mmCIF file of C-alpha atoms and ligand atoms in Angstrom:
data_model
loop_
_atom_site.group_PDB
_atom_site.id
_atom_site.type_symbol
_atom_site.label_atom_id
_atom_site.label_comp_id
_atom_site.label_asym_id
_atom_site.label_seq_id
_atom_site.Cartn_x
_atom_site.Cartn_y
_atom_site.Cartn_z
ATOM 1 C CA UNK O 209 -26.724 15.856 -65.448
ATOM 2 C CA UNK O 210 -29.633 13.207 -65.518
ATOM 3 C CA UNK O 211 -28.878 9.734 -65.853
ATOM 4 C CA UNK O 212 -31.366 6.651 -66.006
ATOM 5 C CA UNK O 213 -29.419 4.221 -63.754
ATOM 6 C CA UNK O 214 -28.891 6.091 -60.881
ATOM 7 C CA UNK O 215 -29.125 9.387 -59.389
ATOM 8 C CA UNK O 216 -26.435 11.565 -58.770
ATOM 9 C CA UNK O 217 -26.481 14.332 -56.172
ATOM 10 C CA UNK O 218 -23.749 16.779 -55.250
ATOM 11 C CA UNK O 219 -24.389 18.463 -51.978
ATOM 12 C CA UNK O 220 -21.812 20.912 -50.764
ATOM 13 C CA UNK O 221 -18.525 19.151 -51.312
ATOM 14 C CA UNK O 222 -20.199 15.527 -51.194
ATOM 15 C CA UNK O 223 -21.262 13.655 -54.403
ATOM 16 C CA UNK O 224 -23.988 10.891 -53.917
ATOM 17 C CA UNK O 225 -24.619 8.154 -56.757
ATOM 18 C CA UNK O 226 -27.480 5.993 -55.993
ATOM 19 C CA UNK O 227 -28.182 2.831 -58.054
ATOM 20 C CA UNK O 228 -32.299 3.649 -58.812
ATOM 21 C CA UNK O 229 -33.474 0.389 -60.412
ATOM 22 C CA UNK O 230 -34.675 -1.392 -57.251
ATOM 23 C CA UNK O 231 -37.392 -3.206 -59.697
ATOM 24 C CA UNK O 232 -34.299 -4.603 -61.645
ATOM 25 C CA UNK O 233 -32.142 -5.353 -58.468
ATOM 26 C CA UNK O 234 -29.764 -2.597 -59.503
ATOM 27 C CA UNK O 235 -28.671 -4.971 -62.122
ATOM 28 C CA UNK O 236 -26.146 -3.815 -64.462
ATOM 29 C CA UNK O 237 -28.345 -3.098 -67.873
ATOM 30 C CA UNK O 238 -26.077 -1.528 -71.201
ATOM 31 C CA UNK O 239 -27.273 1.652 -70.084
ATOM 32 C CA UNK O 240 -25.587 1.357 -66.625
ATOM 33 C CA UNK O 241 -22.006 0.552 -68.634
ATOM 34 C CA UNK O 242 -22.648 3.615 -70.534
ATOM 35 C CA UNK O 243 -23.701 6.079 -67.809
ATOM 36 C CA UNK O 244 -21.572 5.055 -64.624
ATOM 37 C CA UNK O 245 -17.857 5.615 -65.823
ATOM 38 C CA UNK O 246 -19.062 8.989 -67.658
ATOM 39 C CA UNK O 247 -20.870 10.393 -64.471
ATOM 40 C CA UNK O 248 -17.689 9.196 -62.182
ATOM 41 C CA UNK O 249 -15.210 11.092 -64.820
ATOM 42 C CA UNK O 250 -17.314 14.193 -64.897
ATOM 43 C CA UNK O 251 -17.179 14.146 -61.062
ATOM 44 C CA UNK O 252 -13.328 14.338 -61.591
ATOM 45 C CA UNK O 253 -13.103 16.815 -64.193
ATOM 46 C CA UNK O 254 -15.786 19.518 -63.453
ATOM 47 C CA UNK O 255 -17.857 19.090 -59.699
ATOM 48 C CA UNK O 256 -16.561 20.445 -56.391
ATOM 49 C CA UNK O 257 -17.325 17.444 -55.010
ATOM 50 C CA UNK O 258 -14.133 15.972 -52.702
ATOM 51 C CA UNK O 259 -15.787 12.326 -51.755
ATOM 52 C CA UNK O 260 -18.113 10.126 -53.578
ATOM 53 C CA UNK O 261 -20.819 8.147 -51.738
ATOM 54 C CA UNK O 262 -22.303 4.957 -53.532
ATOM 55 C CA UNK O 263 -25.426 3.621 -52.374
ATOM 56 C CA UNK O 264 -28.610 1.765 -53.794
ATOM 57 C CA UNK O 265 -32.321 1.268 -53.322
ATOM 58 C CA UNK O 266 -34.354 -1.539 -52.490
ATOM 59 C CA UNK O 267 -33.649 -5.236 -51.158
ATOM 60 C CA UNK O 268 -30.237 -5.778 -53.007
ATOM 61 C CA UNK O 269 -27.191 -3.405 -53.644
ATOM 62 C CA UNK O 270 -26.830 -4.866 -57.140
ATOM 63 C CA UNK O 271 -27.686 -8.492 -58.612
ATOM 64 C CA UNK O 272 -24.633 -7.948 -60.981
ATOM 65 C CA UNK O 273 -24.835 -8.168 -64.670
ATOM 66 C CA UNK O 274 -28.303 -7.908 -66.150
ATOM 67 C CA UNK O 275 -28.676 -11.392 -67.141
ATOM 68 C CA UNK O 276 -30.274 -10.236 -70.466
ATOM 69 C CA UNK O 277 -26.315 -9.324 -71.412
ATOM 70 C CA UNK O 278 -25.695 -12.981 -71.268
ATOM 71 C CA UNK O 279 -29.165 -14.648 -72.383
ATOM 72 C CA UNK O 280 -29.458 -12.092 -75.530
ATOM 73 C CA UNK O 281 -25.880 -11.288 -76.415
ATOM 74 C CA UNK O 282 -25.165 -9.352 -79.433
ATOM 75 C CA UNK O 283 -25.537 -12.128 -82.360
ATOM 76 C CA UNK O 284 -21.918 -10.474 -84.229
ATOM 77 C CA UNK O 285 -19.954 -11.484 -80.872
ATOM 78 C CA UNK O 286 -19.847 -15.384 -82.271
ATOM 79 C CA UNK O 287 -19.438 -14.695 -86.005
ATOM 80 C CA UNK O 288 -16.390 -14.379 -88.083
ATOM 81 C CA UNK O 289 -12.540 -15.236 -87.668
ATOM 82 C CA UNK O 290 -11.321 -16.498 -84.490
ATOM 83 C CA UNK O 291 -8.620 -14.382 -83.771
ATOM 84 C CA UNK O 292 -10.672 -11.214 -84.546
ATOM 85 C CA UNK O 293 -13.367 -12.839 -82.423
ATOM 86 C CA UNK O 294 -10.862 -12.901 -79.572
ATOM 87 C CA UNK O 295 -9.444 -9.762 -79.874
ATOM 88 C CA UNK O 296 -12.725 -8.040 -80.040
ATOM 89 C CA UNK O 297 -13.943 -9.894 -76.902
ATOM 90 C CA UNK O 298 -10.489 -8.921 -75.006
ATOM 91 C CA UNK O 299 -10.957 -5.116 -75.899
ATOM 92 C CA UNK O 300 -14.655 -5.138 -74.574
ATOM 93 C CA UNK O 301 -13.623 -6.808 -71.817
ATOM 94 C CA UNK O 302 -10.914 -4.153 -70.865
ATOM 95 C CA UNK O 303 -13.357 -1.476 -71.689
ATOM 96 C CA UNK O 304 -15.553 -2.752 -69.133
ATOM 97 C CA UNK O 305 -13.029 -3.101 -66.654
ATOM 98 C CA UNK O 306 -12.296 0.636 -67.071
ATOM 99 C CA UNK O 307 -15.699 1.332 -65.912
ATOM 100 C CA UNK O 308 -14.636 0.072 -62.177
ATOM 101 C CA UNK O 309 -10.980 0.966 -62.552
ATOM 102 C CA UNK O 310 -12.203 4.866 -63.107
ATOM 103 C CA UNK O 311 -12.900 4.578 -59.240
ATOM 104 C CA UNK O 312 -9.480 4.144 -58.400
ATOM 105 C CA UNK O 313 -8.249 6.815 -60.657
ATOM 106 C CA UNK O 314 -10.480 9.736 -59.555
ATOM 107 C CA UNK O 315 -8.775 12.001 -57.047
ATOM 108 C CA UNK O 316 -11.487 11.652 -54.509
ATOM 109 C CA UNK O 317 -12.225 9.090 -52.006
ATOM 110 C CA UNK O 318 -15.150 6.560 -52.927
ATOM 111 C CA UNK O 319 -17.251 5.269 -50.187
ATOM 112 C CA UNK O 320 -19.577 2.144 -50.817
ATOM 113 C CA UNK O 321 -22.672 1.365 -49.030
ATOM 114 C CA UNK O 322 -23.999 -2.283 -49.486
ATOM 115 C CA UNK O 323 -27.142 -3.523 -48.780
ATOM 116 C CA UNK O 324 -28.614 -6.766 -49.114
ATOM 117 C CA UNK O 325 -26.739 -8.834 -52.374
ATOM 118 C CA UNK O 326 -23.942 -7.409 -53.753
ATOM 119 C CA UNK O 327 -23.402 -9.974 -56.523
ATOM 120 C CA UNK O 328 -20.836 -10.687 -59.422
ATOM 121 C CA UNK O 329 -19.985 -7.481 -61.329
ATOM 122 C CA UNK O 330 -21.164 -5.430 -57.996
ATOM 123 C CA UNK O 331 -18.272 -7.121 -56.256
ATOM 124 C CA UNK O 332 -16.154 -5.938 -59.149
ATOM 125 C CA UNK O 333 -17.247 -2.420 -58.384
ATOM 126 C CA UNK O 334 -17.057 -2.190 -54.550
ATOM 127 C CA UNK O 335 -13.345 -3.836 -55.059
ATOM 128 C CA UNK O 336 -12.259 -0.984 -56.731
ATOM 129 C CA UNK O 337 -13.480 1.257 -53.946
ATOM 130 C CA UNK O 338 -11.802 2.653 -51.072
ATOM 131 C CA UNK O 339 -13.766 1.891 -48.330
ATOM 132 C CA UNK O 340 -17.005 -0.621 -48.057
ATOM 133 C CA UNK O 341 -19.793 -0.219 -45.257
ATOM 134 C CA UNK O 342 -22.686 -2.835 -45.388
ATOM 135 C CA UNK O 343 -25.773 -3.751 -43.523
ATOM 136 C CA UNK O 344 -26.649 -6.945 -41.537
ATOM 137 C CA UNK O 345 -28.385 -8.536 -44.381
ATOM 138 C CA UNK O 346 -25.470 -7.994 -46.848
ATOM 139 C CA UNK O 347 -23.708 -10.791 -48.778
ATOM 140 C CA UNK O 348 -21.039 -10.424 -51.205
ATOM 141 C CA UNK O 349 -20.455 -12.978 -54.024
ATOM 142 C CA UNK O 350 -18.250 -14.398 -56.811
ATOM 143 C CA UNK O 351 -21.341 -15.361 -58.532
ATOM 144 C CA UNK O 352 -19.660 -15.899 -62.157
ATOM 145 C CA UNK O 353 -18.062 -18.689 -60.893
ATOM 146 C CA UNK O 354 -21.320 -20.447 -60.098
ATOM 147 C CA UNK O 355 -22.445 -19.713 -63.757
ATOM 148 C CA UNK O 356 -19.520 -21.067 -65.387
ATOM 149 C CA UNK O 357 -17.237 -18.065 -66.056
ATOM 150 C CA UNK O 358 -14.268 -16.566 -64.706
ATOM 151 C CA UNK O 359 -15.093 -13.339 -62.953
ATOM 152 C CA UNK O 360 -13.162 -10.777 -65.160
ATOM 153 C CA UNK O 361 -13.769 -7.219 -64.120
ATOM 154 C CA UNK O 362 -11.434 -6.645 -61.250
ATOM 155 C CA UNK O 363 -12.706 -8.665 -58.151
ATOM 156 C CA UNK O 364 -9.892 -11.551 -58.582
ATOM 157 C CA UNK O 365 -7.364 -8.848 -58.962
ATOM 158 C CA UNK O 366 -8.325 -6.557 -55.954
ATOM 159 C CA UNK O 367 -10.175 -9.013 -53.685
ATOM 160 C CA UNK O 368 -6.994 -10.676 -52.354
ATOM 161 C CA UNK O 369 -5.111 -7.329 -51.523
ATOM 162 C CA UNK O 370 -8.134 -6.603 -49.386
ATOM 163 C CA UNK O 371 -8.404 -9.896 -47.394
ATOM 164 C CA UNK O 372 -6.737 -12.733 -46.918
ATOM 165 C CA UNK O 373 -5.674 -14.153 -50.138
ATOM 166 C CA UNK O 374 -6.455 -17.832 -48.839
ATOM 167 C CA UNK O 375 -10.325 -16.723 -48.086
ATOM 168 C CA UNK O 376 -10.391 -14.588 -51.552
ATOM 169 C CA UNK O 377 -9.750 -17.949 -53.476
ATOM 170 C CA UNK O 378 -12.001 -19.859 -51.436
ATOM 171 C CA UNK O 379 -14.895 -16.945 -52.321
ATOM 172 C CA UNK O 380 -13.591 -17.060 -55.753
ATOM 173 C CA UNK O 381 -13.325 -20.781 -56.206
ATOM 174 C CA UNK O 382 -16.823 -21.834 -54.626
ATOM 175 C CA UNK O 383 -18.980 -18.612 -55.242
ATOM 176 C CA UNK O 384 -20.505 -19.001 -51.992
ATOM 177 C CA UNK O 385 -21.545 -15.985 -50.186
ATOM 178 C CA UNK O 386 -19.742 -13.657 -47.707
ATOM 179 C CA UNK O 387 -22.158 -12.423 -44.816
ATOM 180 C CA UNK O 388 -21.832 -9.217 -43.358
ATOM 181 C CA UNK O 389 -20.193 -10.598 -39.989
ATOM 182 C CA UNK O 390 -17.450 -12.683 -42.245
ATOM 183 C CA UNK O 391 -17.114 -9.495 -44.327
ATOM 184 C CA UNK O 392 -16.581 -7.489 -41.030
ATOM 185 C CA UNK O 393 -14.086 -9.780 -39.555
ATOM 186 C CA UNK O 394 -12.141 -10.198 -42.981
ATOM 187 C CA UNK O 395 -11.662 -6.415 -42.953
ATOM 188 C CA UNK O 396 -13.479 -6.278 -46.398
ATOM 189 C CA UNK O 397 -15.896 -3.779 -44.979
ATOM 190 C CA UNK O 398 -15.080 -1.051 -42.158
ATOM 191 C CA UNK O 399 -18.746 -1.393 -40.416
ATOM 192 C CA UNK O 400 -21.718 -3.072 -40.520
ATOM 193 C CA UNK O 401 -24.962 -1.277 -39.579
ATOM 194 C CA UNK O 402 -28.754 -2.171 -38.690
ATOM 195 C CA UNK O 403 -30.313 -1.050 -41.761
ATOM 196 C CA UNK O 404 -29.932 1.091 -44.819
ATOM 197 C CA UNK O 405 -30.998 4.489 -43.113
ATOM 198 C CA UNK O 406 -28.560 3.978 -40.172
ATOM 199 C CA UNK O 407 -25.726 3.161 -42.807
ATOM 200 C CA UNK O 408 -26.452 6.042 -45.105
ATOM 201 C CA UNK O 409 -26.388 8.026 -41.844
ATOM 202 C CA UNK O 410 -23.058 6.483 -40.840
ATOM 203 C CA UNK O 411 -21.374 6.828 -44.127
ATOM 204 C CA UNK O 412 -22.272 10.399 -44.944
ATOM 205 C CA UNK O 413 -21.078 11.384 -41.396
ATOM 206 C CA UNK O 414 -17.411 9.808 -42.565
ATOM 207 C CA UNK O 415 -17.865 11.483 -46.128
ATOM 208 C CA UNK O 416 -18.580 14.828 -44.535
ATOM 209 C CA UNK O 417 -15.311 14.268 -42.260
ATOM 210 C CA UNK O 418 -13.234 13.665 -45.139
ATOM 211 C CA UNK O 419 -14.899 16.412 -47.091
ATOM 212 C CA UNK O 420 -13.570 19.148 -44.028
ATOM 213 C CA UNK O 421 -9.836 18.138 -44.843
ATOM 214 C CA UNK O 422 -7.574 19.493 -47.470
ATOM 215 C CA UNK O 423 -8.342 17.955 -50.652
ATOM 216 C CA UNK O 424 -4.769 18.053 -51.689
ATOM 217 C CA UNK O 425 -4.074 16.280 -48.729
ATOM 218 C CA UNK O 426 -6.877 14.014 -48.964
ATOM 219 C CA UNK O 427 -6.175 13.086 -52.777
ATOM 220 C CA UNK O 428 -2.454 12.757 -52.107
ATOM 221 C CA UNK O 429 -3.376 9.807 -49.493
ATOM 222 C CA UNK O 430 -5.212 7.761 -51.890
ATOM 223 C CA UNK O 431 -2.875 8.430 -55.085
ATOM 224 C CA UNK O 432 0.122 7.240 -52.637
ATOM 225 C CA UNK O 433 -1.857 3.942 -50.684
ATOM 226 C CA UNK O 434 -2.848 2.984 -54.402
ATOM 227 C CA UNK O 435 0.687 3.503 -55.571
ATOM 228 C CA UNK O 436 2.354 1.614 -52.827
ATOM 229 C CA UNK O 437 -0.108 -1.379 -53.181
ATOM 230 C CA UNK O 438 1.047 -1.923 -56.671
ATOM 231 C CA UNK O 439 4.935 -1.160 -56.242
ATOM 232 C CA UNK O 440 7.865 -1.745 -54.108
ATOM 233 C CA UNK O 441 8.172 -0.018 -50.940
ATOM 234 C CA UNK O 442 11.243 1.762 -52.201
ATOM 235 C CA UNK O 443 9.607 3.021 -55.545
ATOM 236 C CA UNK O 444 6.612 3.895 -53.571
ATOM 237 C CA UNK O 445 8.882 6.117 -50.958
ATOM 238 C CA UNK O 446 10.669 7.645 -54.028
ATOM 239 C CA UNK O 447 7.361 8.686 -55.639
ATOM 240 C CA UNK O 448 5.988 9.924 -52.629
ATOM 241 C CA UNK O 449 9.256 12.180 -52.359
ATOM 242 C CA UNK O 450 8.600 13.387 -56.097
ATOM 243 C CA UNK O 451 5.022 14.013 -54.976
ATOM 244 C CA UNK O 452 5.629 15.862 -51.904
ATOM 245 C CA UNK O 453 8.563 17.994 -53.387
ATOM 246 C CA UNK O 454 5.679 19.221 -56.049
ATOM 247 C CA UNK O 455 2.375 18.974 -54.378
ATOM 248 C CA UNK O 456 3.311 19.961 -50.613
ATOM 249 C CA UNK O 457 1.932 23.608 -50.198
ATOM 250 C CA UNK O 458 2.382 25.087 -46.702
ATOM 251 C CA UNK O 459 -0.776 27.455 -47.373
ATOM 252 C CA UNK O 460 -3.346 24.806 -46.166
ATOM 253 C CA UNK O 461 -1.509 24.183 -43.259
ATOM 254 C CA UNK O 462 -0.973 27.662 -42.632
ATOM 255 C CA UNK O 463 -4.766 27.672 -42.739
ATOM 256 C CA UNK O 464 -5.238 24.972 -40.269
ATOM 257 C CA UNK O 465 -2.925 26.417 -37.499
ATOM 258 C CA UNK O 466 -4.753 30.093 -38.122
ATOM 259 C CA UNK O 467 -8.504 28.169 -37.730
ATOM 260 C CA UNK O 468 -7.139 26.552 -34.822
ATOM 261 C CA UNK O 469 -6.216 29.732 -32.877
ATOM 262 C CA UNK O 470 -9.591 31.313 -33.730
ATOM 263 C CA UNK O 471 -11.642 27.988 -32.894
ATOM 264 C CA UNK O 472 -12.752 27.574 -36.454
ATOM 265 C CA UNK O 473 -13.038 25.021 -38.735
ATOM 266 C CA UNK O 474 -10.530 25.741 -41.484
ATOM 267 C CA UNK O 475 -12.100 25.987 -45.202
ATOM 268 C CA UNK O 476 -9.634 24.937 -47.669
ATOM 269 C CA UNK O 477 -9.543 25.871 -51.329
ATOM 270 C CA UNK O 478 -11.158 22.894 -53.854
ATOM 271 C CA UNK O 479 -8.789 21.187 -56.441
ATOM 272 C CA UNK O 480 -9.104 22.834 -59.558
ATOM 273 C CA UNK O 481 -11.371 21.682 -62.356
ATOM 274 C CA UNK O 482 -9.525 20.396 -65.195
ATOM 275 C CA UNK O 483 -11.792 22.681 -67.771
ATOM 276 C CA UNK O 484 -11.036 25.880 -65.754
ATOM 277 C CA UNK O 485 -7.046 25.007 -66.232
ATOM 278 C CA UNK O 486 -7.444 24.751 -69.852
ATOM 279 C CA UNK O 487 -9.793 28.226 -70.295
ATOM 280 C CA UNK O 488 -7.713 30.162 -67.947
HETATM 281 C C1 LIG L 207 -19.323 -8.846 -65.662
HETATM 282 C C2 LIG L 207 -20.149 -9.097 -64.422
HETATM 283 C C3 LIG L 207 -20.643 -10.418 -64.230
HETATM 284 C C4 LIG L 207 -21.625 -10.913 -63.470
HETATM 285 O O1 LIG L 207 -22.143 -9.990 -62.846
HETATM 286 S S1 LIG L 207 -22.045 -12.458 -63.341
HETATM 287 C C5 LIG L 207 -23.817 -12.293 -62.032
HETATM 288 C C6 LIG L 207 -25.020 -12.121 -62.829
HETATM 289 N N1 LIG L 207 -25.781 -12.230 -61.722
HETATM 290 C C7 LIG L 207 -26.807 -13.012 -61.135
HETATM 291 O O2 LIG L 207 -26.482 -14.079 -61.465
HETATM 292 C C8 LIG L 207 -27.607 -12.735 -60.387
HETATM 293 C C9 LIG L 207 -28.411 -13.996 -60.038
HETATM 294 N N2 LIG L 207 -29.529 -13.377 -59.163
HETATM 295 C C10 LIG L 207 -29.726 -13.817 -57.906
HETATM 296 O O3 LIG L 207 -28.765 -14.290 -57.366
HETATM 297 C C11 LIG L 207 -30.970 -13.760 -56.889
HETATM 298 O O4 LIG L 207 -31.803 -13.580 -58.015
HETATM 299 C C12 LIG L 207 -30.513 -12.260 -56.388
HETATM 300 C C13 LIG L 207 -29.607 -12.814 -54.911
HETATM 301 C C14 LIG L 207 -30.094 -10.977 -56.768
HETATM 302 C C15 LIG L 207 -32.518 -12.097 -55.752
HETATM 303 O O5 LIG L 207 -32.871 -13.235 -55.035
HETATM 304 P P1 LIG L 207 -34.338 -13.511 -54.641
HETATM 305 O O6 LIG L 207 -34.502 -11.960 -53.552
HETATM 306 O O7 LIG L 207 -34.588 -14.235 -54.012
HETATM 307 O O8 LIG L 207 -35.277 -12.999 -55.835
HETATM 308 P P2 LIG L 207 -35.336 -13.926 -57.317
HETATM 309 O O9 LIG L 207 -36.481 -14.374 -57.023
HETATM 310 O O10 LIG L 207 -34.142 -14.761 -57.139
HETATM 311 O O11 LIG L 207 -35.101 -12.638 -58.290
HETATM 312 C C16 LIG L 207 -36.351 -11.998 -58.677
HETATM 313 C C17 LIG L 207 -36.401 -11.710 -60.078
HETATM 314 O O12 LIG L 207 -35.247 -10.907 -60.387
HETATM 315 C C18 LIG L 207 -34.300 -11.218 -61.435
HETATM 316 N N3 LIG L 207 -33.201 -11.024 -61.587
HETATM 317 C C19 LIG L 207 -32.146 -11.435 -60.541
HETATM 318 N N4 LIG L 207 -30.963 -11.130 -60.869
HETATM 319 C C20 LIG L 207 -30.856 -10.777 -62.000
HETATM 320 C C21 LIG L 207 -30.001 -10.081 -62.936
HETATM 321 N N5 LIG L 207 -28.856 -10.062 -62.614
HETATM 322 N N6 LIG L 207 -30.460 -9.544 -64.246
HETATM 323 C C22 LIG L 207 -31.978 -9.591 -64.537
HETATM 324 N N7 LIG L 207 -32.758 -10.022 -63.611
HETATM 325 C C23 LIG L 207 -32.343 -10.416 -62.514
HETATM 326 C C24 LIG L 207 -35.048 -12.598 -61.280
HETATM 327 O O13 LIG L 207 -34.817 -13.466 -62.729
HETATM 328 C C25 LIG L 207 -36.174 -12.784 -61.174
HETATM 329 O O14 LIG L 207 -37.389 -12.612 -61.837
HETATM 330 P P3 LIG L 207 -38.503 -13.099 -61.880
HETATM 331 O O15 LIG L 207 -39.466 -12.526 -61.434
HETATM 332 O O16 LIG L 207 -38.924 -12.517 -63.663
HETATM 333 O O17 LIG L 207 -38.490 -14.548 -62.420
#
């Protein structure tokens, strides 16, 4: 599949989505909003990928929503009866939210590599990922506040669960930049690299390690951690037990032990493409 707003490569078990409009600071055009969720869902459904790395090109990771979306809006948005207008707007926002929630829903971990600015909608995107990494020149901003709107695509819901809630509020209320050093000390990013090349090398090494593990075990970790974030400990333990009762398969463990004895790396079976499950 080829896309206009990013390149998507699947190499062995690692998928790499790279935003490719540096001349526009990788801002999120209408095309991006169509392509991004489709590409992520396709990876989840069909591809071999066991881990996804999202990176970017040029000076900034992403300048957020393409400002043309705000300055040249669809005229229909402002016409007609108020209740229907509001209801339509509500559905539009929900559809845009779903473009990033898909990163939480997919079976594979999502790692993000940020250089330069990560602004507005881009912060919504990275908040929905599993792990974040950045370069020394990176900064993160809830730009919407400065523009006069409330951020609506996930930052306000996810950021207070990733860093101290008081700091998340400060960033949201002020719209000020969180620089790389603060992103590291606050726990928002896992590591700060000197430059984009070093970052991509480092992030790919982590992706490689994840891709060598049992994909069933890894997706179990992702789903249980996400579930525990949103539910009580008692509910989460109950779901964990149900998950384990259904998904625990000794075959992967046996393979690990056999591989250890023979001094080799285990080669775990991939998860099943959904399409295959329908056509078998
Ligand atoms: C649901 C989602 C909501 C949101 O995402 S809200 C947030 C929307 N995004 C913004 O408001 C970003 C605003 N832009 C900036 O803060 C800065 O810019 C940058 C940090 C990205 C870059 O700063 P610097 O390196 O100093 O460059 P420069 O001179 O400010 O900009 C160069 C050109 O890039 C255009 N540009 C910047 N951001 C966007 C964007 N998001 N959409 C479309 N164009 C953008 C500018 O306007 C300008 O253009 P020209 O050279 O013609 O004057």
